[in-house]
mmCIF file of C-alpha atoms in Angstrom:
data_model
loop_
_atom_site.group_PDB
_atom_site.id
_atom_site.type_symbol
_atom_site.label_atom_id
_atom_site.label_comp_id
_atom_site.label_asym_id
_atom_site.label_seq_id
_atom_site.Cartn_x
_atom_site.Cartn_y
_atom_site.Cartn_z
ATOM 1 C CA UNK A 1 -8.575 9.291 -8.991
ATOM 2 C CA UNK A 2 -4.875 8.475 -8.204
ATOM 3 C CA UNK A 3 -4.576 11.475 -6.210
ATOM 4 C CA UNK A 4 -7.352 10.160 -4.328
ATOM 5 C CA UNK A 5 -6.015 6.497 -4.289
ATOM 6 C CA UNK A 6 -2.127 7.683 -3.378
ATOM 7 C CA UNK A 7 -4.487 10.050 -0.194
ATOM 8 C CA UNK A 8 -5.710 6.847 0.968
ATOM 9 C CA UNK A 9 -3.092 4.883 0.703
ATOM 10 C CA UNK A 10 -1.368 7.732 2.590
ATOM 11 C CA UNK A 11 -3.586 7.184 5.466
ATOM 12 C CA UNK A 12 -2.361 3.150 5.326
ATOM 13 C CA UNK A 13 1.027 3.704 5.880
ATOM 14 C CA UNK A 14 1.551 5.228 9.389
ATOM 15 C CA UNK A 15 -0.125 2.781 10.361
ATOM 16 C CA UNK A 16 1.346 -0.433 8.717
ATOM 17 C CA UNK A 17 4.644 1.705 9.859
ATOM 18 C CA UNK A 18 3.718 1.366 13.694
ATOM 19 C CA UNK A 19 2.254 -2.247 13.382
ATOM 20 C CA UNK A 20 5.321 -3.584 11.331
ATOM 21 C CA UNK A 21 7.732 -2.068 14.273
ATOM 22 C CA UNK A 22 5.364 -3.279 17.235
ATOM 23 C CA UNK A 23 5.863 -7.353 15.498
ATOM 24 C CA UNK A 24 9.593 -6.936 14.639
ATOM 25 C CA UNK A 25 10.234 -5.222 18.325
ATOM 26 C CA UNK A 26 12.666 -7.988 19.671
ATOM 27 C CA UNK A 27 11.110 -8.166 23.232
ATOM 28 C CA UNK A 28 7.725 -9.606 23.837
ATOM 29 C CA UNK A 29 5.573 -6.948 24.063
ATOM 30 C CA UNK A 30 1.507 -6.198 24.354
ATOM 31 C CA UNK A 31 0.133 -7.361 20.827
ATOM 32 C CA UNK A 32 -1.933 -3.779 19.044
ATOM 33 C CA UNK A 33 -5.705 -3.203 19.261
ATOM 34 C CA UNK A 34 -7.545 -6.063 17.083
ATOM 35 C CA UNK A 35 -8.979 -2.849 15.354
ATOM 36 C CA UNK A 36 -5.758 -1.738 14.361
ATOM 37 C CA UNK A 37 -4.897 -4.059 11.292
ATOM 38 C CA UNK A 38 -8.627 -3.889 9.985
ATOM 39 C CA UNK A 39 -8.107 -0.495 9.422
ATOM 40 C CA UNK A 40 -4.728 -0.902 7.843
ATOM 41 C CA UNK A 41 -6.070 -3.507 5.763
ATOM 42 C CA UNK A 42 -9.687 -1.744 4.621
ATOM 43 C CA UNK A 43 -7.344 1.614 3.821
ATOM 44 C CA UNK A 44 -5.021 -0.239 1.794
ATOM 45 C CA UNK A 45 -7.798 -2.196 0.147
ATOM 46 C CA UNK A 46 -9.662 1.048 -0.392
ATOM 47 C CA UNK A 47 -6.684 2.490 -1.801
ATOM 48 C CA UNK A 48 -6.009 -0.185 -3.975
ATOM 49 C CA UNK A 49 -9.598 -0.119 -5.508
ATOM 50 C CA UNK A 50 -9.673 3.387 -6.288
ATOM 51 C CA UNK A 51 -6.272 2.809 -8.017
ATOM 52 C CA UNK A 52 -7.577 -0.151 -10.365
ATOM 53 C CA UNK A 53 -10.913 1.937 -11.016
ATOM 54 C CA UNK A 54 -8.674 4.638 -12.376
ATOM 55 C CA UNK A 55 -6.513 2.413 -14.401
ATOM 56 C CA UNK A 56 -9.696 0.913 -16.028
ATOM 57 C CA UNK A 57 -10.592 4.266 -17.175
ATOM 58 C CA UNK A 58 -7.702 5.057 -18.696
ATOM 59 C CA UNK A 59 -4.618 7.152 -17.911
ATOM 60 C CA UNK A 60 -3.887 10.415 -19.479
ATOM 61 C CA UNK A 61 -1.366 10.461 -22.146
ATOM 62 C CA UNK A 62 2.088 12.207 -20.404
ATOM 63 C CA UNK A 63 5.564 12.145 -22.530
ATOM 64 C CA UNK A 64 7.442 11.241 -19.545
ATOM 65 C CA UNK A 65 6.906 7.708 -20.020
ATOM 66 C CA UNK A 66 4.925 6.480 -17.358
ATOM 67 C CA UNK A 67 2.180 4.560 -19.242
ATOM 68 C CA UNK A 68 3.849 1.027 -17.500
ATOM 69 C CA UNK A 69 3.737 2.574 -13.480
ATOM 70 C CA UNK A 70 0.138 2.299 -13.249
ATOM 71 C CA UNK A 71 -0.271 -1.663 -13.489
ATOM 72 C CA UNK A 72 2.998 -1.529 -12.122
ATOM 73 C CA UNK A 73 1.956 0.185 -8.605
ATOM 74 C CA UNK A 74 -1.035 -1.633 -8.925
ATOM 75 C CA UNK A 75 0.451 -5.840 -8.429
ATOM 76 C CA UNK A 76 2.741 -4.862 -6.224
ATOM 77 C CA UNK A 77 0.075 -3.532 -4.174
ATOM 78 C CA UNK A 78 -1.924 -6.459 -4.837
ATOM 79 C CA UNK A 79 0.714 -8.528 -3.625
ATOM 80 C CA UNK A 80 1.293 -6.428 -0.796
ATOM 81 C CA UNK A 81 -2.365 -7.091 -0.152
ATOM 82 C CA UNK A 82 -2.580 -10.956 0.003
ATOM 83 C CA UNK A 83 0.341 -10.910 2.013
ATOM 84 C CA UNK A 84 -1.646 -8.826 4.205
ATOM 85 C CA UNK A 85 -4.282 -11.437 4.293
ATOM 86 C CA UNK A 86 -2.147 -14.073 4.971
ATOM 87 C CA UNK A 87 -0.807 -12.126 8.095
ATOM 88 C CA UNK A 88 -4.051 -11.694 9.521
ATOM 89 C CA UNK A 89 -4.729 -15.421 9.190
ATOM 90 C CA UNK A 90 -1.029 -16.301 10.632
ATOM 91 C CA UNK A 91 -1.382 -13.906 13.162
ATOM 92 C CA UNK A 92 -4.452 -14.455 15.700
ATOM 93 C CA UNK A 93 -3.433 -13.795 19.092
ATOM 94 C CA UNK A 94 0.328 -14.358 18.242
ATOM 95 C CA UNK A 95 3.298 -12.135 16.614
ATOM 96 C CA UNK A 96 3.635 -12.803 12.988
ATOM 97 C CA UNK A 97 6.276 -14.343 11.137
ATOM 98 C CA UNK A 98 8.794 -10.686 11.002
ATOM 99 C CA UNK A 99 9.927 -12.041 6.781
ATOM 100 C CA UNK A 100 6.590 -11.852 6.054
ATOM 101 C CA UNK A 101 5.965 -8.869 7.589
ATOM 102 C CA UNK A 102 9.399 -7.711 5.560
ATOM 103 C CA UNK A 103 8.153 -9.099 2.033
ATOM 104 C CA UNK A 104 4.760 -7.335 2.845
ATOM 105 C CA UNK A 105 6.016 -3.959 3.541
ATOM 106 C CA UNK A 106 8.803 -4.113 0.597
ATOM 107 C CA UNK A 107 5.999 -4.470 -2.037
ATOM 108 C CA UNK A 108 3.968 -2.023 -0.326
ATOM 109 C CA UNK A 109 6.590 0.644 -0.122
ATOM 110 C CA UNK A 110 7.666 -0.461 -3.469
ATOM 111 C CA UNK A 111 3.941 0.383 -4.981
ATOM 112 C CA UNK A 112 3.486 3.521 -2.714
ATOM 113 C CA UNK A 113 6.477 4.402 -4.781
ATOM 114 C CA UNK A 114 5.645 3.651 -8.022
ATOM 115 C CA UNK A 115 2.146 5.305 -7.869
ATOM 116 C CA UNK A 116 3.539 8.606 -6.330
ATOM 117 C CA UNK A 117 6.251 8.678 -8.959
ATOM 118 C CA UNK A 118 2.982 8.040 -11.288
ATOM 119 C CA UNK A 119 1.268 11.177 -9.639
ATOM 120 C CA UNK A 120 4.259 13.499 -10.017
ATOM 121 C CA UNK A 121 5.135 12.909 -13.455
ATOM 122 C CA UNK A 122 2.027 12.312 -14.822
ATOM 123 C CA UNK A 123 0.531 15.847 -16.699
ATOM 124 C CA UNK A 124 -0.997 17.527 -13.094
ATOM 125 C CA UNK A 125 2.740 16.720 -11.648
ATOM 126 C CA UNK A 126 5.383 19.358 -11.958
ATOM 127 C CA UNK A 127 6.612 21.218 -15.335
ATOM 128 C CA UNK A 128 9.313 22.451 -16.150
ATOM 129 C CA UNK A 129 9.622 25.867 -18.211
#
């Protein structure tokens, strides 16, 4: 399951990347489709429900000490996520604040981290002989 959540979560970021550039770009420019952020947002909400469904049922055991990354990846993700919210309320019609934008994609960069070093050291990541 945190294959699957880090997959979808994969799918988020391209396009929080271009969204995040089109409201920093300094000039005034032609605001992205309306559908464009609902997707970003149900992907990354997606994302982080398949990653709290697969913390609830437990992570396997690895000796590279990971146990803490899970929850870890998870509330920075959630905190990515009411950011997110709070963007889409801020933003109607109008470019967003850019240091919320900047908070929101630190802690979702910092929990797309987390979880992929999660999926690469946990026991399906690499081993070494």
């Amino acid at each position: 399951m945190l294959t699957l959540s880090f997959a979808i979560l994969c799918a988020a970021v391209p396009i929080g990347a271009g969204l995040a550039a089109a409201a920093l770009r300094g000039a005034p420019a032609k605001p992205p489709p309306r559908l464009l952020p609902l997707v970003h947002g149900l992907l990354g909400a997606a994302g982080l429900a398949v990653l709290i469904a697969a913390l609830h049922h437990g992570l396997p055991r690895t000796g590279m000490g990971t146990s803490g990354f899970g929850p870890v990846a998870a509330v920075l993700l959630g905190l990515a996520f009411v950011l997110g919210l709070a963007l889409g309320a801020l933003g109607r019609g109008r470019r967003p604040p850019g240091p919320l934008v900047g908070v929101h994609a630190s802690l979702a960069i910092a929990g797309f981290v987390v979880l992929l070093a999660l999926i690469a050291l946990g026991p399906s990541g690499p081993t070494v002989n």
